[in-house]
Short mmCIF file of C-alpha atoms in Angstrom, two decimals:
data_model
loop_
_atom_site.label_atom_id
_atom_site.label_comp_id
_atom_site.label_asym_id
_atom_site.label_seq_id
_atom_site.Cartn_x
_atom_site.Cartn_y
_atom_site.Cartn_z
CA PHE A 1149 -63.38 -64.48 25.27
CA PHE A 1150 -62.35 -67.94 24.07
CA ARG A 1151 -61.58 -68.82 20.50
CA ALA A 1152 -61.05 -72.49 19.80
CA THR A 1153 -59.20 -73.58 16.70
CA ALA A 1154 -58.19 -77.03 15.36
CA PHE A 1155 -54.77 -76.46 16.76
CA ASP A 1156 -56.10 -75.94 20.33
CA PHE A 1157 -57.16 -79.57 20.53
CA TRP A 1158 -53.88 -81.30 19.79
CA GLY A 1159 -53.29 -81.82 23.50
CA VAL A 1160 -56.65 -83.47 24.15
CA VAL A 1161 -56.24 -85.82 21.21
CA LEU A 1162 -52.72 -86.65 22.23
CA CYS A 1163 -53.74 -87.28 25.81
CA VAL A 1164 -56.63 -89.42 24.99
CA ALA A 1165 -54.72 -91.56 22.41
CA ALA A 1166 -51.77 -91.89 24.78
CA THR A 1167 -54.07 -92.93 27.60
CA ARG A 1168 -55.61 -95.68 25.40
CA VAL A 1169 -52.13 -96.92 24.47
CA VAL A 1170 -51.33 -97.17 28.27
CA TRP A 1171 -54.59 -98.78 29.02
CA GLY A 1172 -53.74 -101.31 26.23
CA PHE A 1173 -50.91 -102.56 28.47
CA VAL A 1174 -52.33 -102.07 32.03
CA GLY A 1175 -56.05 -102.08 31.62
CA THR A 1176 -58.63 -104.73 32.18
CA ARG A 1177 -58.38 -108.05 30.49
CA HIS A 1178 -60.24 -107.40 27.28
CA ALA A 1179 -58.71 -103.93 26.86
CA ARG A 1180 -55.15 -105.16 26.73
CA PHE A 1181 -53.55 -105.47 23.42
CA THR A 1182 -52.41 -109.01 24.25
CA ALA A 1183 -56.00 -110.01 24.58
CA PHE A 1184 -57.25 -108.91 21.15
CA VAL A 1185 -54.34 -108.12 18.69
CA ARG A 1186 -53.88 -111.15 16.51
CA GLY A 1187 -51.57 -112.19 13.67
CA PRO A 1188 -52.52 -112.08 10.00
CA GLY A 1189 -53.72 -115.69 10.01
CA ALA A 1190 -56.39 -114.89 12.60
CA VAL A 1191 -57.46 -111.72 10.89
CA LEU A 1192 -57.84 -113.52 7.44
CA GLY A 1193 -59.69 -116.48 9.15
CA TYR A 1194 -62.08 -114.04 10.80
CA ALA A 1195 -62.62 -112.12 7.59
CA ARG A 1196 -63.36 -115.47 5.73
CA GLY A 1197 -65.73 -116.38 8.46
CA LEU A 1198 -67.61 -113.09 8.06
CA LEU A 1199 -67.95 -113.67 4.34
CA GLN A 1200 -69.24 -117.28 4.90
CA ARG A 1201 -71.44 -115.97 7.79
CA ARG A 1202 -69.71 -118.21 10.38
CA ALA A 1203 -67.53 -115.71 12.19
CA THR A 1204 -67.02 -116.50 15.86
CA ASP A 1205 -68.05 -114.05 18.65
CA HIS A 1206 -65.47 -112.43 20.93
CA ALA A 1207 -65.92 -111.01 24.37
CA GLY A 1208 -63.54 -108.07 23.46
CA HIS A 1209 -62.41 -106.87 20.09
CA ASN A 1210 -62.54 -109.32 17.07
CA PRO A 1211 -59.41 -109.57 14.92
CA LEU A 1212 -60.65 -107.04 12.38
CA GLY A 1213 -61.83 -104.68 15.08
CA ALA A 1214 -58.32 -105.02 16.64
CA LEU A 1215 -56.76 -103.77 13.39
CA MET A 1216 -59.13 -100.80 13.34
CA VAL A 1217 -58.22 -100.01 16.94
CA LEU A 1218 -54.49 -99.98 16.10
CA ALA A 1219 -54.98 -98.05 12.92
CA LEU A 1220 -57.15 -95.38 14.64
CA LEU A 1221 -54.66 -95.05 17.54
CA ALA A 1222 -51.81 -94.65 15.15
CA MET A 1223 -53.60 -92.11 13.03
CA LEU A 1224 -54.84 -90.04 16.09
CA LEU A 1225 -51.24 -89.97 17.46
CA ALA A 1226 -49.77 -88.99 14.13
CA GLN A 1227 -52.61 -86.33 13.66
CA ALA A 1228 -51.84 -84.86 17.12
CA ILE A 1229 -48.11 -84.96 16.53
CA THR A 1230 -48.15 -83.29 13.19
CA GLY A 1231 -50.56 -80.70 14.56
CA LEU A 1232 -47.90 -79.59 16.98
CA PHE A 1233 -45.78 -78.39 14.09
CA ALA A 1234 -48.42 -77.35 11.55
CA ASN A 1235 -49.48 -73.88 10.35
CA ASP A 1236 -52.30 -72.33 8.45
CA GLN A 1237 -50.00 -69.99 6.54
CA ILE A 1238 -52.03 -67.01 7.76
CA MET A 1239 -52.36 -66.71 11.53
CA TYR A 1240 -52.18 -69.90 13.49
CA THR A 1241 -49.35 -72.21 14.18
CA GLY A 1242 -48.89 -75.28 16.33
CA PRO A 1243 -47.14 -74.94 19.60
CA LEU A 1244 -43.90 -76.39 18.32
CA PHE A 1245 -43.91 -74.63 14.93
CA GLY A 1246 -40.81 -72.68 15.83
CA TYR A 1247 -38.72 -75.84 16.30
CA VAL A 1248 -38.77 -76.75 12.63
CA THR A 1249 -38.22 -75.00 9.31
CA GLY A 1250 -41.03 -73.44 7.37
CA ALA A 1251 -40.73 -76.09 4.63
CA THR A 1252 -40.91 -78.92 7.32
CA SER A 1253 -43.90 -77.27 8.89
CA ASP A 1254 -45.62 -77.07 5.54
CA ARG A 1255 -44.87 -80.74 4.85
CA LEU A 1256 -46.33 -81.71 8.22
CA THR A 1257 -49.32 -79.49 7.68
CA THR A 1258 -49.99 -81.33 4.40
CA ILE A 1259 -49.80 -84.62 6.17
CA HIS A 1260 -51.95 -83.36 8.95
CA LYS A 1261 -54.71 -82.28 6.51
CA GLN A 1262 -54.56 -85.60 4.52
CA LEU A 1263 -54.49 -87.66 7.65
CA PHE A 1264 -57.70 -85.87 8.78
CA ASP A 1265 -59.40 -87.07 5.62
CA LEU A 1266 -58.21 -90.62 6.26
CA LEU A 1267 -59.30 -90.47 9.81
CA LEU A 1268 -62.83 -89.47 8.69
CA VAL A 1269 -62.99 -92.51 6.37
CA ALA A 1270 -61.64 -94.92 9.11
CA ILE A 1271 -64.05 -93.55 11.63
CA GLY A 1272 -66.90 -93.94 9.14
CA LEU A 1273 -65.93 -97.53 8.59
CA HIS A 1274 -65.68 -98.12 12.35
CA VAL A 1275 -69.13 -96.69 13.10
CA SER A 1276 -70.60 -98.48 10.04
CA ALA A 1277 -69.24 -101.76 11.26
CA ALA A 1278 -70.66 -101.27 14.76
CA LEU A 1279 -74.12 -100.38 13.11
CA VAL A 1280 -73.94 -103.55 10.94
CA TYR A 1281 -73.28 -105.60 14.00
CA LEU A 1282 -76.13 -103.94 15.80
CA PHE A 1283 -78.82 -104.06 13.07
CA VAL A 1284 -77.83 -107.05 10.85
CA LYS A 1285 -76.11 -109.38 13.24
CA ARG A 1286 -78.22 -108.25 16.26
CA ASP A 1287 -75.09 -107.92 18.30
CA ASN A 1288 -74.88 -104.73 20.24
CA LEU A 1289 -71.14 -103.81 20.46
CA ILE A 1290 -71.86 -100.20 21.35
CA LEU A 1291 -73.35 -100.64 24.87
CA PRO A 1292 -70.52 -102.90 26.02
CA MET A 1293 -68.02 -100.28 24.80
CA ILE A 1294 -69.67 -97.71 27.10
CA THR A 1295 -70.52 -99.95 30.13
CA GLY A 1296 -67.62 -102.44 29.83
CA ARG A 1297 -70.25 -105.25 30.27
CA LYS A 1298 -71.56 -107.83 27.93
CA PRO A 1299 -74.38 -110.37 28.69
CA ALA A 1300 -72.89 -113.49 30.28
CA GLU A 1301 -74.56 -115.77 27.74
CA LEU A 1302 -72.60 -114.05 24.96
CA VAL A 1303 -69.18 -114.59 26.62
CA ALA A 1304 -67.43 -117.89 26.56
CA PRO A 1305 -66.70 -119.25 30.03
CA ALA A 1306 -62.92 -119.04 29.35
CA GLU A 1307 -63.26 -115.35 28.46
CA ARG A 1308 -65.33 -114.22 31.39
CA ILE A 1309 -64.02 -111.82 34.07
CA ALA A 1310 -64.90 -112.96 37.53
CA THR A 1311 -63.91 -109.84 39.33
CA SER A 1312 -62.47 -106.41 38.41
CA ARG A 1313 -59.75 -104.28 40.03
CA THR A 1314 -61.21 -101.41 42.04
CA TRP A 1315 -58.28 -99.08 41.28
#
């Protein structure tokens, strides 16, 4: 009836990651890359603050979280793109396998497999950080990710969103 393989999901991953990239430019205030992607100085300052237990709160992503968002998006896009050309050397091939040589497909397949392992590590770190914030810092980052809302007392007045766009 329906047999799903790892190669069947390349389109879903590509669409979801591409949608998040677009949302990073046209989305709500705290979802935009300009709102949370910071330079190396801000990232190092935030990391130092974490180590000294004086890191500041952010309505959206903190500087380290922003780096993880960018890394995850880049890895997901690379995973999806390499999957388009990958093969399992037995039966399955990516939908664009025929457009590259066998050697190129094999190299992209190797990258695809290695990237999967790296993605698992990055996802594990991301989930672990959210759980540390939840249980150690008592700051629930998970619920606002789902609902898009954070308690007003946890958001600085300058970072509040008075209204949202209905579209």
